[in-house]
PDB file of C-alpha atoms in Angstrom:
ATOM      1  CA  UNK G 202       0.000   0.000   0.000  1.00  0.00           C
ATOM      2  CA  UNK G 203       0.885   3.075  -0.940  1.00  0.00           C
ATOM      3  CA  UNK G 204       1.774   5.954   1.482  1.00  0.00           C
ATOM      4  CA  UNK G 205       0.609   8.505  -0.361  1.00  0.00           C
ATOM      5  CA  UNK G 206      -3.095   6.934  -0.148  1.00  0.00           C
ATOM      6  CA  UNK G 207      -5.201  10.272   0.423  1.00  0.00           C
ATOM      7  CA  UNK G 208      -8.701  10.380   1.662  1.00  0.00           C
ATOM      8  CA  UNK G 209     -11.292   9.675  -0.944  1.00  0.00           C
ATOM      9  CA  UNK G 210      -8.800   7.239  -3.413  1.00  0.00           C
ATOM     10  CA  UNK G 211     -10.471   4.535  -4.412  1.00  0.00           C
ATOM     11  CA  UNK G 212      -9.234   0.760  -3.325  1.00  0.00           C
ATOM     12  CA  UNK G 213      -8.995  -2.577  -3.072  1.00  0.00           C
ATOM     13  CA  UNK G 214      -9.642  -4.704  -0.159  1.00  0.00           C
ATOM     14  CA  UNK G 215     -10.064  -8.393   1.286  1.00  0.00           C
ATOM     15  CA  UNK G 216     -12.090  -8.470   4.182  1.00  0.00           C
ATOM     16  CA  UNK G 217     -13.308 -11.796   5.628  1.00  0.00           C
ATOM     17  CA  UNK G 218     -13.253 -13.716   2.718  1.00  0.00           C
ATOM     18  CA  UNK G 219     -14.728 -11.241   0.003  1.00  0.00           C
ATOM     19  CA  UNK G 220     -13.239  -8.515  -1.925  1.00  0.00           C
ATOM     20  CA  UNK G 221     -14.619  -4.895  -1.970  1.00  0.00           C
ATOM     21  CA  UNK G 222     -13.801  -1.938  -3.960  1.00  0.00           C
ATOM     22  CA  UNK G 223     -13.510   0.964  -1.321  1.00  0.00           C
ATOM     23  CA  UNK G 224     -12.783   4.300  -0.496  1.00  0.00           C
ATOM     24  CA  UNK G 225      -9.704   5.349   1.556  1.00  0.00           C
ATOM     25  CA  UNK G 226     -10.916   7.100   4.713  1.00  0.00           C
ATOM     26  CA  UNK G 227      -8.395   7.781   6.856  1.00  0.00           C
ATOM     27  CA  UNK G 228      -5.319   6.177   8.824  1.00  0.00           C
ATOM     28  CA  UNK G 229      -6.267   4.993  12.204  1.00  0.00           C
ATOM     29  CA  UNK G 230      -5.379   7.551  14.948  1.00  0.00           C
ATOM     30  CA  UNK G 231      -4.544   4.643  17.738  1.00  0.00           C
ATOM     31  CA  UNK G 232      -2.715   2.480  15.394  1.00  0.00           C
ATOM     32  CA  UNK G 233      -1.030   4.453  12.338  1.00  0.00           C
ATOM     33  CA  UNK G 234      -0.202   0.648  10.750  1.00  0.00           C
ATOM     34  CA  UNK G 235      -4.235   0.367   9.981  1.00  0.00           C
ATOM     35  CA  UNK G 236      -6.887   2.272   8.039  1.00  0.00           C
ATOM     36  CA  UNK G 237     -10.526   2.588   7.704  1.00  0.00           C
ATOM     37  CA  UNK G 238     -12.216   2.426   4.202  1.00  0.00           C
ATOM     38  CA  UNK G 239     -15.139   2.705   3.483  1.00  0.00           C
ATOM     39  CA  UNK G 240     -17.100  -0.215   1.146  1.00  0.00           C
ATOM     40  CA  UNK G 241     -18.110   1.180  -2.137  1.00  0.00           C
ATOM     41  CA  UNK G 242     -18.470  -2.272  -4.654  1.00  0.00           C
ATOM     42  CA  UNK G 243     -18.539  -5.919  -3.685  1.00  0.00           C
ATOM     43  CA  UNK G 244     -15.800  -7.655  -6.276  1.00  0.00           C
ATOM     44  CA  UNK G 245     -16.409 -11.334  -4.520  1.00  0.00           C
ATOM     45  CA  UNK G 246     -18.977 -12.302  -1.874  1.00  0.00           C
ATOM     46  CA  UNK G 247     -17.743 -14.061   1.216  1.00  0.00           C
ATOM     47  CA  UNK G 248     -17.003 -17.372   1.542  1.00  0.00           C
ATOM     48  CA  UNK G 249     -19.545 -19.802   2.577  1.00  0.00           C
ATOM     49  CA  UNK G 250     -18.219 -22.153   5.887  1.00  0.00           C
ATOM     50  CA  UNK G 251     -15.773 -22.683   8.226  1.00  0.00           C
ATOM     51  CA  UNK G 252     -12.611 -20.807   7.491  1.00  0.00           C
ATOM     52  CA  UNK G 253     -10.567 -22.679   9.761  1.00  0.00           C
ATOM     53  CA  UNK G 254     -11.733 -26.009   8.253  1.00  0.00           C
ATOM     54  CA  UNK G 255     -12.216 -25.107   4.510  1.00  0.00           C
ATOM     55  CA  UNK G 256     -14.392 -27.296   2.469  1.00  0.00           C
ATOM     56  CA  UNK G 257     -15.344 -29.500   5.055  1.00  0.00           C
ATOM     57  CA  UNK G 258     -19.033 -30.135   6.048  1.00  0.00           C
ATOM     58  CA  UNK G 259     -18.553 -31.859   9.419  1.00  0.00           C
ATOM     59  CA  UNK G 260     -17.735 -28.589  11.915  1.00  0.00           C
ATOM     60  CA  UNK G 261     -19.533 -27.417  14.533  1.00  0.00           C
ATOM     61  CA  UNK G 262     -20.482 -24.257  12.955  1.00  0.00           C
ATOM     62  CA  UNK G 263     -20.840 -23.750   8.950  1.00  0.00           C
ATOM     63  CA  UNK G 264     -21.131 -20.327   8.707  1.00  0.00           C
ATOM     64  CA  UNK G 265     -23.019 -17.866   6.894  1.00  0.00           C
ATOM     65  CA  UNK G 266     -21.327 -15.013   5.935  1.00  0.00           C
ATOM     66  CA  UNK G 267     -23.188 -11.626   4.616  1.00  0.00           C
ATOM     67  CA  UNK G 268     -21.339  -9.095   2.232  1.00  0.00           C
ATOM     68  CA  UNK G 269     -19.969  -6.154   4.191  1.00  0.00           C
ATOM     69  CA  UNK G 270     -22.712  -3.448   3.575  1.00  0.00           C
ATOM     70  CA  UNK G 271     -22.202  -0.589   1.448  1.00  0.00           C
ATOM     71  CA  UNK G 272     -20.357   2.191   2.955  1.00  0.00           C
ATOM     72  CA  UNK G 273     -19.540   0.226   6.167  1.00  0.00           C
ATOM     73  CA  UNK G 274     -16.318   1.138   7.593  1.00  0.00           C
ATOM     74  CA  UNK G 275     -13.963  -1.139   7.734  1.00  0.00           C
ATOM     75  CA  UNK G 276     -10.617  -0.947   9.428  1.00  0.00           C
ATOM     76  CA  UNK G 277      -7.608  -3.413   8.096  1.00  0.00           C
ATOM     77  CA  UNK G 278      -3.911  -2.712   7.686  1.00  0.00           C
ATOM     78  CA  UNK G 279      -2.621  -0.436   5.785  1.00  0.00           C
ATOM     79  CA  UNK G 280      -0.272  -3.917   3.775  1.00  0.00           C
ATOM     80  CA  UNK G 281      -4.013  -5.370   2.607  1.00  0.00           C
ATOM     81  CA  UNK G 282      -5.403  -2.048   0.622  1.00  0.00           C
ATOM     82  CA  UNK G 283      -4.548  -1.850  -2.975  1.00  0.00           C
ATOM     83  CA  UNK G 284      -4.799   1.304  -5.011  1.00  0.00           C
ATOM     84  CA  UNK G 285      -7.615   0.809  -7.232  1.00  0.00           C
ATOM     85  CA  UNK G 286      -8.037   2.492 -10.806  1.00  0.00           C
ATOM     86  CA  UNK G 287     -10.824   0.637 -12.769  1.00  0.00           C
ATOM     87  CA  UNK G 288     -14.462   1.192 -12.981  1.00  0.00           C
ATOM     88  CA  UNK G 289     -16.810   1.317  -9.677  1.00  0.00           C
ATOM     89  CA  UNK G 290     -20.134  -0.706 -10.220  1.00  0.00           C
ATOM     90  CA  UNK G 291     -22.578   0.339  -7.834  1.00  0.00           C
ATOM     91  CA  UNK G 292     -23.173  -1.562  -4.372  1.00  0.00           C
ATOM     92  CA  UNK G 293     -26.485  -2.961  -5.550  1.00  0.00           C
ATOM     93  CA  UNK G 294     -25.533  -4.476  -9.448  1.00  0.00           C
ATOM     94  CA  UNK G 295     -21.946  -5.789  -7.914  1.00  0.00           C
ATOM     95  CA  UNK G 296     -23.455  -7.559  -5.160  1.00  0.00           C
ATOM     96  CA  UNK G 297     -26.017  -9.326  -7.080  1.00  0.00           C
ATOM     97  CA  UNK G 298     -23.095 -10.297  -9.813  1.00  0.00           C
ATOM     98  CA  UNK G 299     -21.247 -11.702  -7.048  1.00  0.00           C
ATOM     99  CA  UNK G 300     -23.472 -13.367  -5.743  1.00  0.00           C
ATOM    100  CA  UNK G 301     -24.643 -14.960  -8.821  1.00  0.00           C
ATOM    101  CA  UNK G 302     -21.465 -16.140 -10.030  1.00  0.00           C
ATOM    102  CA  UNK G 303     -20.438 -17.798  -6.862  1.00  0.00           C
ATOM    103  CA  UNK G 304     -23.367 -19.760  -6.858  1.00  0.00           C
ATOM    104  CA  UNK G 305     -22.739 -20.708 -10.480  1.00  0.00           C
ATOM    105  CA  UNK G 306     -19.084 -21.962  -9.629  1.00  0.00           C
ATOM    106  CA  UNK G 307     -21.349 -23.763  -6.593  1.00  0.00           C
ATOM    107  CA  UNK G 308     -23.578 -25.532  -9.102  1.00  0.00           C
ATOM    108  CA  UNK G 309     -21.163 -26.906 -11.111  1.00  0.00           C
ATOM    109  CA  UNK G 310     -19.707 -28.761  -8.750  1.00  0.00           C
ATOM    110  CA  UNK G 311     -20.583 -31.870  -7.330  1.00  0.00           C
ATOM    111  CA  UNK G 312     -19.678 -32.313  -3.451  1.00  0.00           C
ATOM    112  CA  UNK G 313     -20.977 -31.799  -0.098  1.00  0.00           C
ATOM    113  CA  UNK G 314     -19.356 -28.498   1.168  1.00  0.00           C
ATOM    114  CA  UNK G 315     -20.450 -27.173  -2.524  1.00  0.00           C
ATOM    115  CA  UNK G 316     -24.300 -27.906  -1.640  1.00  0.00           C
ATOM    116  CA  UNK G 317     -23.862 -26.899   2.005  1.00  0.00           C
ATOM    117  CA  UNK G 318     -22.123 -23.631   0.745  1.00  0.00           C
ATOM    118  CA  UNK G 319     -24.762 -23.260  -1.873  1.00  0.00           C
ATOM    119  CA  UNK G 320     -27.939 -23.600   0.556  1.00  0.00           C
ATOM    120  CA  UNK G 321     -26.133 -20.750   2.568  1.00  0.00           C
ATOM    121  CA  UNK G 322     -26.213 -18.570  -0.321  1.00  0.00           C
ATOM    122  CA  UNK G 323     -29.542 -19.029  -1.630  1.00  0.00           C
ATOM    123  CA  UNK G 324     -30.773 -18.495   1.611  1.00  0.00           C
ATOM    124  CA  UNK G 325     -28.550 -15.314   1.802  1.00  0.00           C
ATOM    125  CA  UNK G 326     -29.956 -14.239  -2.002  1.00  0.00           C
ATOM    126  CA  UNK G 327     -33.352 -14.130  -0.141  1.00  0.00           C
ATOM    127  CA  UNK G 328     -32.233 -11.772   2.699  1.00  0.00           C
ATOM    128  CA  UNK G 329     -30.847  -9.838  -0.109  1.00  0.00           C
ATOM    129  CA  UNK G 330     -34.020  -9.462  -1.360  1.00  0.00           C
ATOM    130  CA  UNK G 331     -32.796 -11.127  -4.913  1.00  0.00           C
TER     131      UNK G 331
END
């Protein structure tokens, strides 16, 4: 990351298993080594399931994981934002793209965590209101 990142420059960020255009806020005042951005564009939803077990069905928790929501704040170290110059599709259109094409990749496979991860998403496409 660059630091001449100025408030308001567009970037990109991985943030619990999705990736999010955002826009650069500010560098944290307790911790100069983080930032806060602000989510702008969902690039790819979340990952369905345990994190700590991936692709396995048999945890004690599969979890569901929503999209950060747009212009949430977010605060991540400064070595995980990107300086982003391409187009910005709006919260709305990128999360339903997103969405859609993970559970495309889901259908096309043909195992348990796929389905589980699947049913997760559907039922997330719902809350959406999709």
């Amino acid at each position: 990351m660059s630091e001449k990142m100025k408030t308001g420059a567009l970037c990109l960020i991985d943030y619990k298993s999705g990736r999010y255009i955002a826009e650069f806020v500010e560098r944290s005042q307790n911790n100069r080594t983080k930032a806060v951005v602000k989510i702008l564009s969902v690039v790819d939803h979340p990952q369905q399931g345990d994190l700590h077990h991936p692709y396995q069905v048999d945890v004690p928790l599969f979890h569901q994981r929503k999209a950060s929501a747009y212009l949430e704040h977010v605060l991540l170290p400064m070595n995980m934002i990107e300086i982003y110059t391409d187009e910005v599709v709006d919260y709305q259109s990128s999360l339903a793209y997103a969405l859609q094409r993970q559970l495309q990749e889901l259908a096309e496979k043909d195992d348990e965590w796929s389905k589980k991860a699947r049913e997760q998403l559907l039922l997330l496409k719902e809350d959406y209101g999709y």
